[in-house]
Coordinates of C-alpha atoms and ligand atoms in Angstrom, one line a residue:
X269 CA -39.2 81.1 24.5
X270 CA -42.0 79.8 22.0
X271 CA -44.9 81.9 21.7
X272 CA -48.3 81.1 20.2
X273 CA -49.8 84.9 19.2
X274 CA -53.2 85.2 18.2
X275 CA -55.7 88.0 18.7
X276 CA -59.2 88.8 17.7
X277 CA -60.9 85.7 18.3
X278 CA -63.8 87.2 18.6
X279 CA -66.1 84.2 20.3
X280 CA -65.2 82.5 17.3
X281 CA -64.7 78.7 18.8
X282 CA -65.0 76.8 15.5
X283 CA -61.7 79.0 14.6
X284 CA -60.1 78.9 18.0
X285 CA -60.4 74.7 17.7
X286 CA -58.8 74.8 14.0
X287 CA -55.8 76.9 15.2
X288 CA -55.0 74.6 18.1
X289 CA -55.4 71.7 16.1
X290 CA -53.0 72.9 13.2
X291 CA -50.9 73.6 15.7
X292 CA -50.4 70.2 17.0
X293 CA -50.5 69.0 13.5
X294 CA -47.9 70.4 12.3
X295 CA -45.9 69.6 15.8
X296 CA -45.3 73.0 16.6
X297 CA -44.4 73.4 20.3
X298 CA -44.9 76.6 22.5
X299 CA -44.2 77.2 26.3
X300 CA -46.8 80.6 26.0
X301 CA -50.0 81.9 24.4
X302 CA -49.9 85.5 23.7
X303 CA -53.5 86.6 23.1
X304 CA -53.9 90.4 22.2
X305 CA -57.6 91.1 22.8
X306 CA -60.8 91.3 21.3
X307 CA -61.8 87.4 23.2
X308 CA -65.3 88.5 22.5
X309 CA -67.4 90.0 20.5
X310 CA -69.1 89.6 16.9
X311 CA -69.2 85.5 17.5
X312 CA -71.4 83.4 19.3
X313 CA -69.1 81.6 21.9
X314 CA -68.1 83.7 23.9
X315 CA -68.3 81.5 27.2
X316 CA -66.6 78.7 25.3
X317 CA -64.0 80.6 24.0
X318 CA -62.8 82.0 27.6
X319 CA -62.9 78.4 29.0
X320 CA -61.0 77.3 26.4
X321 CA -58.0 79.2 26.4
X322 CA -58.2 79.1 30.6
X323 CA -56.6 75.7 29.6
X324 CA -53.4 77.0 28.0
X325 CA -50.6 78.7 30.2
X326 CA -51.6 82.4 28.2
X327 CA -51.4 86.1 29.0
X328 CA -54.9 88.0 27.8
X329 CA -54.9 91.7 26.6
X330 CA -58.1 93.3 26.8
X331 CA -59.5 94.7 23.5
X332 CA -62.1 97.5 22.6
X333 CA -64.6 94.8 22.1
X334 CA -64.1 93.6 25.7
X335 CA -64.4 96.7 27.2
X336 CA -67.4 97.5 25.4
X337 CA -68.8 94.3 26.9
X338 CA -67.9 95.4 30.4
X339 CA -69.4 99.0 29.9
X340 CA -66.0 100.7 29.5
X341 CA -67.5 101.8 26.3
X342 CA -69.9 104.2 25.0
X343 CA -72.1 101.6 22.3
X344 CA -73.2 104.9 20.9
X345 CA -69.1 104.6 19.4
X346 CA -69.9 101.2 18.0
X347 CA -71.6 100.3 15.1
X348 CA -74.7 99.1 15.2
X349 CA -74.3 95.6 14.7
X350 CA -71.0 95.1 17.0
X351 CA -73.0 97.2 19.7
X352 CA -76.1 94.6 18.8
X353 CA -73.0 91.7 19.6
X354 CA -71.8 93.5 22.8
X355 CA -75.2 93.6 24.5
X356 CA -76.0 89.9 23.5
X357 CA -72.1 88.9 24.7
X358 CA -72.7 90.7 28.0
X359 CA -76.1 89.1 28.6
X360 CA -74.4 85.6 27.7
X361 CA -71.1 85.5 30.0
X362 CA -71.2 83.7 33.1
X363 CA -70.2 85.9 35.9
X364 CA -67.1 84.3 36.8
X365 CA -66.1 85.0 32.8
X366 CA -67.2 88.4 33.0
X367 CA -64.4 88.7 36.1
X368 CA -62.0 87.0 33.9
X369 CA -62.4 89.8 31.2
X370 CA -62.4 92.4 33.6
X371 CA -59.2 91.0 35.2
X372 CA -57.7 91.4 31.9
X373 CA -54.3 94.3 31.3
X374 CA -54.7 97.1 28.4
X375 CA -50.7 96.2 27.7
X376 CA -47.9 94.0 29.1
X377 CA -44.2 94.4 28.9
X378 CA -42.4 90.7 28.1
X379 CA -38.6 91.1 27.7
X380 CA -38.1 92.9 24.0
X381 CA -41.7 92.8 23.5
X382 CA -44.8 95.1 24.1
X383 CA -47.9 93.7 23.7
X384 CA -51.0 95.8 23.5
X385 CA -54.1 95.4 21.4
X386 CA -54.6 98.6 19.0
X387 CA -51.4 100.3 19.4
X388 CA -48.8 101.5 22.1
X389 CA -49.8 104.8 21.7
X390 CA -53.5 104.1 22.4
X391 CA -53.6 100.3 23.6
X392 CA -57.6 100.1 22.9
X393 CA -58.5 102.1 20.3
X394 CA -56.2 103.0 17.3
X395 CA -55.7 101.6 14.4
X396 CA -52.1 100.8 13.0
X397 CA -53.2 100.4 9.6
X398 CA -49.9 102.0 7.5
X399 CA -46.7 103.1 8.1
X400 CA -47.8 106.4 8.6
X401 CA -49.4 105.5 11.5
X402 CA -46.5 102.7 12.6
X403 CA -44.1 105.4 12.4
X404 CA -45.7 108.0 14.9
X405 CA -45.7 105.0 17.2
X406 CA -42.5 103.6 17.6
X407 CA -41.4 106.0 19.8
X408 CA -44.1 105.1 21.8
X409 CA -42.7 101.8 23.2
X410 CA -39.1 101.1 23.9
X411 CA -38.5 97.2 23.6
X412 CA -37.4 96.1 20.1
X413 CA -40.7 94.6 19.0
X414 CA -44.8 96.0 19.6
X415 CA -47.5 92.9 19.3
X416 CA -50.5 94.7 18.0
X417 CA -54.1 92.9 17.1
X418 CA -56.9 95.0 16.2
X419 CA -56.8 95.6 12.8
X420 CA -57.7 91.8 12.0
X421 CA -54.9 92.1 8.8
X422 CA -51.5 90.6 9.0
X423 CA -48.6 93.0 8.9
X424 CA -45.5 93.8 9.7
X425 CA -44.0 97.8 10.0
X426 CA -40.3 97.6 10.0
X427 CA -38.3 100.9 11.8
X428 CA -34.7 101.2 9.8
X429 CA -31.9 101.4 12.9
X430 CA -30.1 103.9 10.9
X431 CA -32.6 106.0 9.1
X432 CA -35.4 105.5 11.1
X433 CA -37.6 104.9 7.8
X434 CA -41.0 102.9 8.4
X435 CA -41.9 100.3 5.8
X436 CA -44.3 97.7 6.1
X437 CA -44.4 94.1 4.4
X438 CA -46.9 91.1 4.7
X439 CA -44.5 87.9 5.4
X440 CA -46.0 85.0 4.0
X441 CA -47.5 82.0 5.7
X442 CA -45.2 79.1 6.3
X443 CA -42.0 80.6 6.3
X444 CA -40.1 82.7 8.7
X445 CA -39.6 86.1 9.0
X446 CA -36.4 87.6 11.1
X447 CA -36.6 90.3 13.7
X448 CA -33.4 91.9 12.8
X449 CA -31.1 93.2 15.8
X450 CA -30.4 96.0 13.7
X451 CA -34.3 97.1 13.1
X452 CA -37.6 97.3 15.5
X453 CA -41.2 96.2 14.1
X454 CA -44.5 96.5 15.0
X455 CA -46.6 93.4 14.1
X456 CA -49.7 92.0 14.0
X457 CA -50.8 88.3 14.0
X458 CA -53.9 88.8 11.9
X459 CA -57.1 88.1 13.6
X460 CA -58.0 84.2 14.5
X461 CA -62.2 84.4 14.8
X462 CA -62.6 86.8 11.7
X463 CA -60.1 88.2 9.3
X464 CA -60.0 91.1 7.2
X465 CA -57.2 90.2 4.8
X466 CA -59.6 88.8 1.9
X467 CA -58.1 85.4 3.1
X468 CA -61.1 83.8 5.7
X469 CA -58.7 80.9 7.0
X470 CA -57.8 81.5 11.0
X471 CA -54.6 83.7 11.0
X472 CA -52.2 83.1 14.0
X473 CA -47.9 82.9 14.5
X474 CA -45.3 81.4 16.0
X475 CA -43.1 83.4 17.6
X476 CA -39.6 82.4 18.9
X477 CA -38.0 84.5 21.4
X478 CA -34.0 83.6 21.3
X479 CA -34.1 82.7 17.4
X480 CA -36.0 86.2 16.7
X481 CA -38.4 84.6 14.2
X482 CA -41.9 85.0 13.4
X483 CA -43.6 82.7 11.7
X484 CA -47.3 83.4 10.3
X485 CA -49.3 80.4 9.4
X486 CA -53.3 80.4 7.9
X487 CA -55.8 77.2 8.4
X488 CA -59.1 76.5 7.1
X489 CA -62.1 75.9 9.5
X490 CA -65.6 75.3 9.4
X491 CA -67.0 78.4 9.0
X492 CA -70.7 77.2 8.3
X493 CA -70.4 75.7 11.9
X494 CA -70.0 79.2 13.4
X495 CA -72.5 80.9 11.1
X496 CA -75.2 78.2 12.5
X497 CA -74.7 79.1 15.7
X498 CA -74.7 83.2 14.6
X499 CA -78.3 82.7 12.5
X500 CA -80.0 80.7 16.0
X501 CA -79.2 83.7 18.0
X502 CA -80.3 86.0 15.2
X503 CA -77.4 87.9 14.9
X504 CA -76.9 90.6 11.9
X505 CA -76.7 89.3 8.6
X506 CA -73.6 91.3 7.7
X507 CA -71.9 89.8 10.5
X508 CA -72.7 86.2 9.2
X509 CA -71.8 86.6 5.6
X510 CA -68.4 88.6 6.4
X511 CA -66.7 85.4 7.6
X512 CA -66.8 84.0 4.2
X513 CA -65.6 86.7 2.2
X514 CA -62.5 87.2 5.2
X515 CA -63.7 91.1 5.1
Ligands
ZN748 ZN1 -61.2 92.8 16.9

């Protein structure tokens, strides 16, 4: 099976579009999208964004950004300027989007995969951001390979078979990377709607199934289109000027 992962698209539909279109430019073909949370949040389609991917055959992880829209989440948690976004996302979903997020699972189990946004130790909240971390959670799933979002950096934490050592590596776009028989990973797409990476271009991956490969691939989109939409609604000025920088 071909899987499209992305995560973190935060209501970020200019990105979304630019993804999808690279996609079909470059002919890539997929049977699934695997989306690992955080639909909302921080951008100003939310609505949009939900329709959207409602027209691809997809599974949907919920992320902390979701919850915090449905009131899973204490704002006082948040900072102020995602708690700003969460309010202003919750007042702008239709209802019948609102039940879509709702509806959505904390993790899934597909095959060797688990696929949970933060971490399989803590599917919401934690932060997989070394191999310090990726190793106390390995033993935490048992399928060969743990999707993770979250972080909004592209990664990948590689557990030795033998030794059991963690190490982590960034594979590069365009070419792909083997899920060795022999080793079990936790990875993370990077974040479509606003990455973290110093690199602002819309991170997503193609991921095959029988050949084991994951393939990372970056495109440009029109950020300025985005920020228009962000400085209408008055949202936080950090917020807007982050998507350049890709921080
Ligand atoms: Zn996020």
């Amino acid at each position: 099976m071909r899987c499209l992962v992305i995560s973190d698209i935060h209501a970020n539909l200019a990105a979304f579009e630019a993804v999808l279109a690279d996609v079909a430019a470059r002919k890539l073909q997929y049977d699934i999208v695997w989306c690992l949370g955080d639909l909302v949040g921080y951008g100003p389609d939310p609505n949009d964004v939900i329709a959207l991917l409602q027209t691809l055959p997809h599974i949907c992880l919920s992320g902390n950004h979701d919850w915090a829209v449905l009131g899973r989440i204490d704002l006082r948690t948040f900072n102020p300027d995602a708690a700003a976004l969460a309010r202003w996302t919750r007042d702008a979903l239709t209802p019948q989007h609102l039940r879509y997020l709702q509806a959505r699972p904390g993790s899934v189990e597909q095959g060797d995969f688990f696929l949970a946004h933060a971490s399989p130790r803590e599917p919401i909240w934690e932060y997989v951001i070394d191999a310090m971390v990726a190793e106390e959670n390995f033993p935490r799933f048992t399928q060969r390979c743990c999707l993770v979002g979250h972080t909004h950096v592209p990664v990948a934490f590689i557990e030795d078979g033998g030794t059991h050592m963690v190490r982590s590596t960034m594979p590069p776009p365009g070419s792909p990377f083997t899920l060795r028989e022999d080793a079990r990973y936790i990875v993370n797409p990077g974040s479509v709607g606003q990455p973290r990476d110093g690199d602002p271009r819309a991170a997503y991956v193609l991921l095959d199934t029988g050949a084991m490969t994951w393939t990372p691939y970056r495109v440009a989109y029109d950020i300025a289109r985005t920020q228009d939409k962000m400085r209408t609604n008055d949202f936080p000025v950090r917020l807007i000027a982050r998507l350049d920088l890709g921080r």
